[in-house]
Tab-separated table of C-alpha atoms and ligand atoms in Angstrom:
chain	number	residue	atom	x	y	z
A	6	MET	CA	98.755	133.398	97.330
A	7	ASP	CA	96.727	130.175	97.022
A	8	ARG	CA	95.498	128.286	100.059
A	9	ILE	CA	94.053	124.835	100.582
A	10	ARG	CA	90.761	124.998	102.504
A	11	ILE	CA	89.555	121.867	104.244
A	12	THR	CA	86.365	121.239	106.148
A	13	GLY	CA	87.332	118.309	108.338
A	14	GLY	CA	85.525	115.286	109.669
A	15	GLN	CA	84.802	113.262	106.501
A	16	PRO	CA	86.083	109.650	106.543
A	17	LEU	CA	87.833	108.990	103.222
A	18	HIS	CA	86.520	106.155	101.044
A	19	GLY	CA	87.701	105.223	97.588
A	20	GLU	CA	90.893	104.901	95.580
A	21	ILE	CA	93.984	107.043	95.237
A	22	GLU	CA	96.489	106.512	92.438
A	23	ILE	CA	100.118	106.640	93.621
A	24	GLY	CA	102.555	108.356	91.252
A	25	GLY	CA	106.268	107.954	90.593
A	26	ALA	CA	108.676	109.038	93.327
A	27	LYS	CA	109.772	112.674	93.159
A	28	ASN	CA	112.979	111.893	95.028
A	29	ALA	CA	113.832	109.126	92.572
A	30	ALA	CA	112.902	111.213	89.525
A	31	LEU	CA	115.219	114.122	90.427
A	32	PRO	CA	118.524	112.168	90.439
A	33	LEU	CA	117.296	110.098	87.474
A	34	MET	CA	116.802	113.287	85.469
A	35	ALA	CA	120.286	114.490	86.487
A	36	SER	CA	121.755	111.176	85.290
A	37	ALA	CA	120.745	112.120	81.716
A	38	ILE	CA	123.742	114.488	81.763
A	39	LEU	CA	126.028	111.435	81.697
A	40	THR	CA	125.255	110.523	78.087
A	41	PRO	CA	124.878	112.324	74.747
A	42	GLN	CA	122.071	109.864	73.946
A	43	SER	CA	118.427	110.132	75.076
A	44	LEU	CA	117.141	109.012	78.469
A	45	THR	CA	113.391	108.436	78.752
A	46	LEU	CA	111.781	108.283	82.187
A	47	GLU	CA	108.268	106.913	82.579
A	48	ASN	CA	105.875	107.157	85.536
A	49	LEU	CA	107.084	110.724	86.059
A	50	PRO	CA	105.260	112.667	88.795
A	51	SER	CA	103.958	116.032	87.600
A	52	VAL	CA	105.116	118.236	90.486
A	53	ALA	CA	106.908	121.578	90.641
A	54	ASP	CA	110.339	120.150	91.578
A	55	ILE	CA	110.361	118.005	88.424
A	56	HIS	CA	109.695	121.069	86.283
A	57	ALA	CA	112.461	122.933	88.132
A	58	MET	CA	114.938	120.121	87.365
A	59	GLY	CA	113.735	120.137	83.730
A	60	ASN	CA	114.432	123.886	83.569
A	61	LEU	CA	117.897	123.420	85.033
A	62	LEU	CA	118.779	120.729	82.474
A	63	ALA	CA	117.416	122.929	79.662
A	64	GLU	CA	119.557	125.790	80.988
A	65	LEU	CA	122.584	123.501	80.647
A	66	GLY	CA	121.668	122.921	76.994
A	67	ALA	CA	119.827	119.592	77.227
A	68	GLU	CA	116.679	119.020	75.208
A	69	VAL	CA	113.917	118.217	77.699
A	70	LYS	CA	110.576	116.987	76.371
A	71	ILE	CA	107.797	116.302	78.878
A	72	ASP	CA	104.598	114.816	77.401
A	73	ALA	CA	101.261	116.646	77.636
A	74	VAL	CA	100.122	114.856	80.806
A	75	GLY	CA	103.526	115.094	82.484
A	76	ARG	CA	103.981	111.314	82.805
A	77	ARG	CA	107.029	110.849	80.627
A	78	VAL	CA	110.160	112.871	79.977
A	79	THR	CA	112.825	112.398	77.324
A	80	ILE	CA	116.095	114.188	77.937
A	81	SER	CA	118.823	114.445	75.330
A	82	GLY	CA	122.218	115.623	76.468
A	83	GLU	CA	123.634	115.724	72.936
A	84	ASN	CA	123.949	119.524	72.820
A	85	LEU	CA	124.580	119.975	76.512
A	86	THR	CA	127.602	122.249	76.782
A	87	GLU	CA	126.920	124.610	79.678
A	88	THR	CA	128.357	123.439	83.045
A	89	THR	CA	127.054	126.128	85.400
A	90	ALA	CA	123.996	125.563	87.631
A	91	PRO	CA	123.042	129.132	88.548
A	92	TYR	CA	122.037	130.480	91.959
A	93	ASP	CA	118.522	131.393	90.835
A	94	ILE	CA	117.639	127.759	90.144
A	95	VAL	CA	119.627	126.077	92.948
A	96	ARG	CA	118.186	128.368	95.649
A	97	LYS	CA	114.681	127.202	94.710
A	98	MET	CA	115.557	123.509	94.696
A	99	ARG	CA	118.458	121.995	96.637
A	100	ALA	CA	118.337	118.800	94.599
A	101	SER	CA	119.976	120.858	91.817
A	102	VAL	CA	123.285	119.899	93.450
A	103	LEU	CA	122.745	116.441	91.916
A	104	VAL	CA	124.034	117.782	88.586
A	105	LEU	CA	127.502	118.262	90.124
A	106	GLY	CA	128.733	114.652	89.914
A	107	PRO	CA	127.396	113.999	86.382
A	108	LEU	CA	128.732	117.310	84.958
A	109	LEU	CA	132.167	116.716	86.420
A	110	ALA	CA	132.262	113.109	85.220
A	111	ARG	CA	131.269	113.893	81.624
A	112	PHE	CA	132.838	117.319	81.047
A	113	GLY	CA	135.638	117.495	83.628
A	114	GLU	CA	134.212	120.699	85.075
A	115	ALA	CA	131.181	122.022	86.905
A	116	ARG	CA	130.137	125.231	88.563
A	117	VAL	CA	127.176	124.794	90.875
A	118	SER	CA	125.725	127.378	93.216
A	119	LEU	CA	126.285	126.213	96.791
A	120	PRO	CA	122.880	125.381	98.309
A	121	GLY	CA	122.165	127.360	101.475
A	122	GLY	CA	120.466	126.093	104.629
A	123	CYS	CA	116.754	125.419	104.462
A	124	ALA	CA	113.713	125.153	106.680
A	125	ILE	CA	114.617	121.700	108.017
A	126	GLY	CA	118.290	122.251	108.815
A	127	THR	CA	121.681	123.496	107.654
A	128	ARG	CA	122.004	120.643	105.129
A	129	PRO	CA	125.640	121.001	104.028
A	130	VAL	CA	127.020	119.174	100.942
A	131	ASP	CA	130.535	118.761	102.369
A	132	LEU	CA	130.390	114.965	102.040
A	133	HIS	CA	129.589	115.207	98.314
A	134	LEU	CA	132.578	117.517	97.842
A	135	LYS	CA	135.037	115.464	99.927
A	136	ALA	CA	134.168	112.306	98.004
A	137	LEU	CA	134.615	114.045	94.645
A	138	GLU	CA	137.998	115.369	95.843
A	139	GLN	CA	138.973	111.815	96.727
A	140	MET	CA	138.181	110.962	93.113
A	141	GLY	CA	140.660	113.581	91.934
A	142	ALA	CA	138.465	116.671	91.563
A	143	VAL	CA	139.905	120.047	92.485
A	144	ILE	CA	137.188	121.994	94.254
A	145	GLU	CA	137.177	125.598	95.290
A	146	LEU	CA	134.346	127.560	96.861
A	147	SER	CA	134.077	131.156	95.746
A	148	GLY	CA	131.363	133.705	95.152
A	149	GLY	CA	128.781	131.307	96.579
A	150	TYR	CA	129.641	128.688	93.952
A	151	ILE	CA	131.246	125.241	93.990
A	152	ASN	CA	133.899	125.412	91.260
A	153	ALA	CA	135.094	121.921	90.390
A	154	HIS	CA	137.366	120.549	87.714
A	155	VAL	CA	139.418	117.445	87.037
A	156	GLU	CA	142.308	116.736	84.675
A	157	GLY	CA	141.165	113.862	82.458
A	158	ARG	CA	138.673	111.460	84.070
A	159	LEU	CA	137.681	111.153	87.714
A	160	LYS	CA	139.537	108.246	89.360
A	161	GLY	CA	137.862	105.306	91.036
A	162	THR	CA	138.682	105.040	94.747
A	163	HIS	CA	137.386	103.811	98.125
A	164	ILE	CA	134.876	106.214	99.647
A	165	LEU	CA	133.542	105.744	103.161
A	166	PHE	CA	130.726	108.130	104.007
A	167	PRO	CA	130.951	108.999	107.733
A	168	MET	CA	127.157	109.311	107.800
A	169	VAL	CA	124.448	108.088	105.459
A	170	THR	CA	123.691	110.664	102.784
A	171	VAL	CA	121.115	110.015	100.077
A	172	GLY	CA	122.148	112.857	97.761
A	173	GLY	CA	125.853	112.241	98.425
A	174	THR	CA	125.514	108.562	97.482
A	175	GLU	CA	123.585	109.514	94.320
A	176	ASN	CA	126.105	112.156	93.223
A	177	ILE	CA	129.065	109.795	93.692
A	178	LEU	CA	127.266	106.847	92.089
A	179	MET	CA	126.676	108.919	88.948
A	180	ALA	CA	130.242	110.284	88.947
A	181	ALA	CA	131.734	106.810	89.487
A	182	ALA	CA	129.800	105.375	86.526
A	183	LEU	CA	132.099	107.339	84.154
A	184	ALA	CA	135.259	107.329	86.316
A	185	ASP	CA	138.487	105.565	85.524
A	186	GLY	CA	138.641	102.305	87.514
A	187	GLU	CA	136.644	100.941	90.435
A	188	THR	CA	134.876	103.045	93.045
A	189	VAL	CA	133.658	101.473	96.276
A	190	ILE	CA	131.014	103.484	98.137
A	191	ALA	CA	130.865	102.244	101.745
A	192	ASN	CA	128.089	103.245	104.171
A	193	ALA	CA	126.060	104.088	101.067
A	194	ALA	CA	122.423	105.120	101.428
A	195	ARG	CA	120.111	102.164	100.729
A	196	GLU	CA	116.995	104.230	100.033
A	197	PRO	CA	114.787	102.788	97.252
A	198	GLU	CA	115.435	105.980	95.279
A	199	VAL	CA	119.187	105.199	95.258
A	200	THR	CA	118.424	101.655	94.116
A	201	ASP	CA	116.203	102.997	91.335
A	202	LEU	CA	119.013	105.272	90.146
A	203	ALA	CA	121.505	102.385	90.198
A	204	ARG	CA	119.133	100.238	88.101
A	205	CYS	CA	118.676	103.004	85.535
A	206	LEU	CA	122.450	103.552	85.354
A	207	GLN	CA	122.843	99.815	84.720
A	208	ALA	CA	120.364	100.092	81.846
A	209	MET	CA	122.551	102.920	80.506
A	210	GLY	CA	125.561	100.601	80.555
A	211	ALA	CA	127.063	101.254	83.993
A	212	GLU	CA	128.729	98.399	85.857
A	213	ILE	CA	127.364	98.445	89.402
A	214	SER	CA	127.094	95.682	91.991
A	215	GLY	CA	125.905	95.616	95.588
A	216	ILE	CA	122.693	97.439	94.634
A	217	GLY	CA	120.356	97.705	97.634
A	218	SER	CA	123.204	97.108	100.109
A	219	ASP	CA	125.335	99.628	102.004
A	220	THR	CA	128.386	98.935	99.829
A	221	LEU	CA	128.207	99.806	96.154
A	222	HIS	CA	130.919	98.732	93.720
A	223	VAL	CA	131.119	100.682	90.479
A	224	ILE	CA	133.515	99.919	87.655
A	225	GLY	CA	133.690	103.060	85.545
A	226	VAL	CA	133.053	102.870	81.791
A	227	LYS	CA	134.176	105.324	79.095
A	228	GLU	CA	130.653	106.190	77.976
A	229	LEU	CA	127.056	105.518	78.818
A	230	LYS	CA	124.173	105.112	76.396
A	231	GLY	CA	120.503	106.091	76.353
A	232	ALA	CA	117.793	104.011	78.069
A	233	THR	CA	114.134	103.920	79.041
A	234	HIS	CA	113.324	103.518	82.722
A	235	SER	CA	110.122	103.498	84.761
A	236	ILE	CA	110.333	105.386	88.082
A	237	VAL	CA	109.472	103.534	91.340
A	238	PRO	CA	106.180	104.386	93.072
A	239	ASP	CA	106.473	107.209	95.607
A	240	ARG	CA	106.726	105.608	99.060
A	241	ILE	CA	106.254	108.969	100.796
A	242	GLU	CA	103.126	109.828	98.795
A	243	THR	CA	101.909	106.304	99.642
A	244	GLY	CA	102.546	106.790	103.361
A	245	THR	CA	100.948	110.238	103.327
A	246	TYR	CA	97.666	108.984	101.822
A	247	ALA	CA	97.744	105.939	104.114
A	248	ILE	CA	97.651	108.384	107.015
A	249	ALA	CA	94.861	110.375	105.337
A	250	ALA	CA	92.768	107.186	105.391
A	251	ALA	CA	93.785	106.300	108.946
A	252	ILE	CA	93.353	109.755	110.487
A	253	THR	CA	89.806	110.105	109.109
A	254	GLY	CA	88.748	106.539	110.035
A	255	GLY	CA	88.298	105.728	106.348
A	256	ASP	CA	88.976	102.880	103.939
A	257	VAL	CA	91.128	103.701	100.912
A	258	LEU	CA	92.878	101.639	98.221
A	259	LEU	CA	96.272	103.112	97.309
A	260	LYS	CA	96.527	101.993	93.697
A	261	GLY	CA	99.992	101.013	92.486
A	262	ALA	CA	101.482	101.285	95.997
A	263	GLU	CA	104.060	98.720	97.075
A	264	MET	CA	104.597	97.139	100.470
A	265	ALA	CA	108.266	96.309	99.907
A	266	ASN	CA	109.731	99.805	100.149
A	267	ASN	CA	107.527	100.927	103.008
A	268	GLU	CA	107.775	98.304	105.702
A	269	ALA	CA	108.766	100.662	108.520
A	270	VAL	CA	105.783	102.935	107.870
A	271	PHE	CA	103.243	100.142	107.418
A	272	GLY	CA	104.629	98.228	110.417
A	273	LEU	CA	104.081	101.242	112.632
A	274	LEU	CA	100.620	101.920	111.205
A	275	LYS	CA	99.637	98.347	112.068
A	276	ARG	CA	100.943	98.766	115.610
A	277	ALA	CA	98.878	101.936	115.868
A	278	GLY	CA	95.765	99.898	115.048
A	279	VAL	CA	95.388	100.444	111.298
A	280	ASP	CA	94.613	97.606	108.847
A	281	VAL	CA	97.145	97.432	106.012
A	282	ILE	CA	96.084	94.922	103.364
A	283	SER	CA	98.187	94.232	100.283
A	284	ASN	CA	96.417	93.045	97.116
A	285	ASP	CA	97.078	92.916	93.376
A	286	ALA	CA	95.888	96.472	92.784
A	287	GLY	CA	97.890	98.054	95.595
A	288	ILE	CA	97.448	98.516	99.340
A	289	ARG	CA	94.212	99.014	101.196
A	290	ILE	CA	94.280	101.086	104.371
A	291	LYS	CA	91.419	100.854	106.805
A	292	ARG	CA	91.216	102.068	110.349
A	293	GLN	CA	89.992	99.487	112.812
A	294	ASN	CA	87.236	100.447	115.200
A	295	GLY	CA	88.226	102.902	117.868
A	296	ARG	CA	91.074	105.368	118.236
A	297	ILE	CA	94.620	105.127	116.981
A	298	ARG	CA	97.031	103.768	119.615
A	299	GLY	CA	100.090	105.796	120.568
A	300	VAL	CA	103.404	104.396	119.240
A	301	ASP	CA	107.007	105.575	119.418
A	302	VAL	CA	108.711	106.694	116.215
A	303	MET	CA	112.398	107.217	115.468
A	304	THR	CA	113.511	108.444	112.059
A	305	GLU	CA	116.497	106.629	110.568
A	306	PRO	CA	118.104	106.007	107.189
A	307	TYR	CA	116.363	103.327	105.099
A	308	PRO	CA	115.192	100.679	105.959
A	309	GLY	CA	114.340	102.627	109.138
A	310	PHE	CA	111.380	104.969	109.450
A	311	PRO	CA	111.770	107.855	106.926
A	312	THR	CA	112.213	111.433	108.103
A	313	ASP	CA	109.941	112.433	105.198
A	314	MET	CA	107.027	110.716	107.028
A	315	GLN	CA	107.700	112.126	110.501
A	316	ALA	CA	105.416	115.175	110.292
A	317	GLN	CA	102.507	113.176	108.847
A	318	PHE	CA	102.811	110.545	111.589
A	319	MET	CA	102.844	113.286	114.190
A	320	ALA	CA	99.504	114.581	112.889
A	321	LEU	CA	98.071	111.063	113.231
A	322	LEU	CA	99.509	110.474	116.710
A	323	SER	CA	98.228	113.813	117.943
A	324	LEU	CA	94.784	112.140	117.879
A	325	ALA	CA	95.949	108.814	119.379
A	326	ASP	CA	94.876	107.142	122.561
A	327	GLY	CA	97.915	107.587	124.820
A	328	ALA	CA	101.314	109.192	124.422
A	329	SER	CA	103.946	108.738	121.712
A	330	MET	CA	107.549	109.782	121.513
A	331	ILE	CA	108.802	110.939	118.111
A	332	THR	CA	112.562	111.265	117.671
A	333	GLU	CA	114.041	112.968	114.611
A	334	SER	CA	117.566	111.733	114.019
A	335	ILE	CA	118.225	112.913	110.436
A	336	PHE	CA	117.596	116.667	110.408
A	337	GLU	CA	118.149	119.076	113.289
A	338	ASN	CA	115.178	121.343	112.671
A	339	ARG	CA	112.326	119.235	111.465
A	340	PHE	CA	109.611	120.061	113.998
A	341	MET	CA	108.386	123.255	112.363
A	342	HIS	CA	104.885	121.787	112.109
A	343	VAL	CA	104.591	121.476	115.909
A	344	PRO	CA	103.545	125.082	116.680
A	345	GLU	CA	100.897	124.878	113.947
A	346	LEU	CA	99.526	121.556	115.250
A	347	LEU	CA	99.397	123.154	118.707
A	348	ARG	CA	97.224	125.912	117.249
A	349	MET	CA	94.814	123.187	116.142
A	350	GLY	CA	94.602	121.841	119.696
A	351	ALA	CA	97.329	119.159	119.709
A	352	ASN	CA	99.335	118.496	122.888
A	353	ILE	CA	103.007	118.206	121.908
A	354	ASN	CA	106.182	119.047	123.809
A	355	VAL	CA	109.515	119.214	122.019
A	356	HIS	CA	112.707	118.394	123.930
A	357	GLY	CA	115.702	118.674	121.613
A	358	SER	CA	115.366	116.089	118.904
A	359	SER	CA	112.347	114.373	120.502
A	360	ALA	CA	108.713	115.303	120.767
A	361	ILE	CA	106.240	113.878	123.266
A	362	VAL	CA	102.812	113.733	121.667
A	363	ARG	CA	99.942	113.259	124.084
A	364	GLY	CA	96.894	112.281	122.081
A	365	VAL	CA	93.845	114.537	122.286
A	366	GLY	CA	90.212	113.652	121.552
A	367	ARG	CA	89.755	116.261	118.842
A	368	LEU	CA	91.577	118.861	116.788
A	369	SER	CA	89.935	122.063	115.663
A	370	GLY	CA	90.360	123.743	112.289
A	371	ALA	CA	92.521	126.874	112.102
A	372	PRO	CA	94.474	128.943	109.588
A	373	VAL	CA	97.975	127.434	109.496
A	374	MET	CA	101.158	127.592	107.447
A	375	ALA	CA	104.313	125.568	107.171
A	376	THR	CA	107.827	125.999	105.950
A	377	ASP	CA	108.467	122.800	104.025
A	378	LEU	CA	106.739	120.169	101.957
A	379	ARG	CA	106.175	117.422	104.531
A	380	ALA	CA	105.269	119.845	107.332
A	381	SER	CA	102.660	121.398	105.018
A	382	VAL	CA	101.089	118.076	104.158
A	383	SER	CA	100.929	117.121	107.851
A	384	LEU	CA	98.698	120.158	108.356
A	385	VAL	CA	96.456	119.035	105.484
A	386	LEU	CA	96.137	115.648	107.224
A	387	ALA	CA	95.348	117.281	110.566
A	388	GLY	CA	92.781	119.462	108.777
A	389	LEU	CA	91.042	116.395	107.298
A	390	ALA	CA	90.391	115.083	110.815
A	391	ALA	CA	89.786	118.393	112.594
A	392	GLU	CA	86.413	119.878	113.440
A	393	GLY	CA	85.674	122.928	111.320
A	394	VAL	CA	87.664	124.717	108.640
A	395	THR	CA	91.452	124.629	108.198
A	396	ASP	CA	93.195	126.939	105.737
A	397	VAL	CA	96.688	125.723	104.839
A	398	ASN	CA	98.667	128.663	103.497
A	399	ARG	CA	101.781	128.593	101.287
A	400	VAL	CA	100.435	125.935	98.954
A	401	TYR	CA	103.575	126.154	96.807
A	402	HIS	CA	105.290	123.832	99.290
A	403	LEU	CA	102.661	121.143	98.624
A	404	ASP	CA	102.904	121.640	94.869
A	405	ARG	CA	106.621	120.817	94.978
A	406	GLY	CA	105.940	117.200	95.872
A	407	TYR	CA	102.254	116.243	95.753
A	408	GLU	CA	100.468	116.006	92.435
A	409	ARG	CA	96.835	117.197	92.422
A	410	ILE	CA	96.551	116.625	96.167
A	411	GLU	CA	93.177	118.318	96.543
A	412	GLN	CA	91.660	116.360	93.636
A	413	LYS	CA	92.977	113.038	94.936
A	414	LEU	CA	91.552	113.672	98.418
A	415	ALA	CA	88.258	115.154	97.154
A	416	ALA	CA	87.672	112.056	95.012
A	417	CYS	CA	87.569	110.072	98.288
A	418	GLY	CA	85.034	112.376	99.903
A	419	ALA	CA	87.219	115.029	101.533
A	420	ILE	CA	85.795	118.540	101.529
A	421	ILE	CA	88.850	120.325	100.201
A	422	GLU	CA	89.471	123.075	97.672
A	423	ARG	CA	92.186	125.387	96.449
A	424	VAL	CA	91.276	128.984	97.157
A	425	SER	CA	92.985	131.790	95.260
A	426	ALA	CA	93.680	134.874	97.307
B	530	EPZ	C1	117.156	113.481	100.545
B	530	EPZ	O1	117.780	114.706	100.879
B	530	EPZ	C2	115.713	113.793	100.197
B	530	EPZ	N1	115.696	114.706	99.065
B	530	EPZ	C3	115.001	114.402	101.394
B	530	EPZ	O2	113.641	114.592	101.058
B	530	EPZ	C4	115.096	113.412	102.559
B	530	EPZ	O3	114.510	113.997	103.705
B	530	EPZ	C5	116.552	113.058	102.841
B	530	EPZ	O4	117.191	112.559	101.631
B	530	EPZ	C6	116.730	111.993	103.919
B	530	EPZ	O5	116.030	110.836	103.567
B	530	EPZ	C7	115.815	114.218	97.824
B	530	EPZ	O6	115.957	113.031	97.606
B	530	EPZ	C8	115.747	115.195	96.697
B	530	EPZ	P1	120.899	113.499	103.027
B	530	EPZ	P2	119.378	114.813	101.000
B	530	EPZ	O7	122.102	113.897	102.261
B	530	EPZ	O8	119.983	113.918	99.999
B	530	EPZ	C9	123.581	115.562	106.437
B	530	EPZ	C10	111.585	115.797	100.888
B	530	EPZ	O9	110.767	116.279	101.737
B	530	EPZ	N2	124.595	115.801	105.386
B	530	EPZ	O10	120.590	112.035	103.155
B	530	EPZ	O11	119.712	116.247	100.961
B	530	EPZ	C11	122.320	116.375	106.208
B	530	EPZ	O12	122.440	117.702	106.662
B	530	EPZ	C12	113.092	115.949	101.078
B	530	EPZ	O13	111.213	115.225	99.861
B	530	EPZ	C13	125.805	116.392	105.713
B	530	EPZ	O14	126.073	116.732	106.865
B	530	EPZ	O15	119.596	114.246	102.458
B	530	EPZ	C14	121.293	115.560	106.968
B	530	EPZ	O16	121.347	115.881	108.326
B	530	EPZ	C15	113.449	116.806	102.232
B	530	EPZ	N3	126.722	116.617	104.702
B	530	EPZ	C16	121.779	114.112	106.744
B	530	EPZ	O17	123.151	114.222	106.371
B	530	EPZ	C17	126.467	116.237	103.405
B	530	EPZ	O18	127.332	116.472	102.546
B	530	EPZ	C18	121.061	113.334	105.657
B	530	EPZ	O19	120.980	114.132	104.479
B	530	EPZ	C19	125.248	115.625	103.092
B	530	EPZ	C20	124.320	115.413	104.096
C-alpha cells in the first residue's frame, strides 16, 4: 500500500492552486438525477470520491463524462432508469446517500444501501428519512437497505431539523425542488456547499429563497432542466494549506482561495499569530516571527469553525506557545489523530469531547496512520514541521479528498514523496 514520506523542517514558499470543493461537488453531481437533461459542473476536483460518485451515477444509468484533466463533468440523466444504490458503492462512500432524495423525487422510488458507522462516529441518516416521510414517502428498512417509495409526487411541507445536518438539508432541498407545493426547511445547514447546491438548482429552474440562511423555502416545480455550474473553491483544502504554510513558518499564496467562506478559520489563524492577507489572486498566508500562540477552538455548524478543520488545527496547536482547548461538537469520535500525534511527541489529553493541547517545542518524525481523510492530512501537516522522516500510511484516505497533495506541497519546497510498498 502506498505511503507519503515527508522529511520535515522545510518552510513552504510559493503558490498553491485551490480546487473546487469536494463536498459541494458530491451533492451537485447527485442533483443531475433530477433532470433528463445534461448538467455540466466546472471546477471539479479530481479526487477519488468524485470518481466514486461518477461510478454510482453510471450504475444508475446516467451518462457521466469527465474531461481528460478531471476539471469538468457532464452528466445526462436521460437514460437513468435504475433506482438502487448498491452496498458495494455506498459502503465506500457515505455521500452516496445523497442520491436518495433526487431518485425519490424524480422516479417515486429509491433503494439505497443504509450507510454504516464510520471512523468519526455513528453518523445515522434518520433525519433524512424522517423528513422524506413527512413529505409523503413510505420508507422501510430491510436487508441493510433503505426502501422508499411515494405515490405520485412528494408533497411540500414544513420540516424542522432538530439538529443541523448538511447532508440532510441537501437531500431534502433536492427532493423539495420537484415536490408538489412549498417545502420550508427550518434549521437548515448554512454551509457554503449547501448554498452552492441551491444556486445550481436555481439555474436548473428550481424556485428557492432564503439561500444562505437557516430557513429555506422551496416551491416545487414539475421538471428541472439542464445547466452549467462552476463549483465553489474548497474551503477545507484552503484551510489545510494555510496551516501547511503556518506550521512550517512559510509564506504561501493560496491561488483562487476566498476569504468569505472561511472567516472562522482565518480569524483563528490570525489570533494564533499568522498573517492572512487577501489579494486579487487569492489569500497569502505568512507566519509572523516566533511561535504560534495557543488558541481555543470549538467546532460548530457554519459559520462556526468547521469540524473538517479540527484535526489540522490540532497539528498546528501542538507546536504552539501555551495551551489550547479543542472541543469537537459535531462528531463523537473525531480525535483518532491524537494517538498518532502523541507518537510524534505532541502533548495532548482528551477528556470526552475536548482535548487539551499543550504546545511542545518540536515534533519528531514517525511512521503514522489515520482512519479518515482529515485525520490523515493532519499527520501530513505535523510531518512537514517535524524533525526527521514521517511516513503517513493509508494514503487512500488522502486521495479521497486532496488532489495531488504531494505535488502541491513539493512545489513549495516540501520534501515529500509517494512511496509504493
Ligand atoms: C458533511 O457530512 C460532510 N460530508 C462532512 O465532511 C462534514 O464533516 C459534515 O458535513 C459536517 O460539516 C459531505 O459533505 C460529503 P451532517 P454529513 O449530516 O452531511 C448527525 C469530510 O471530511 N446526524 O451535517 O454526513 C451526524 O451523526 C467529511 O469531508 C444525525 O444524527 O454531516 C453528525 O453528528 C467528513 N442524523 C451531525 O448530525 C442524521 O440523519 C452532523 O452531520 C444526519 C446527521
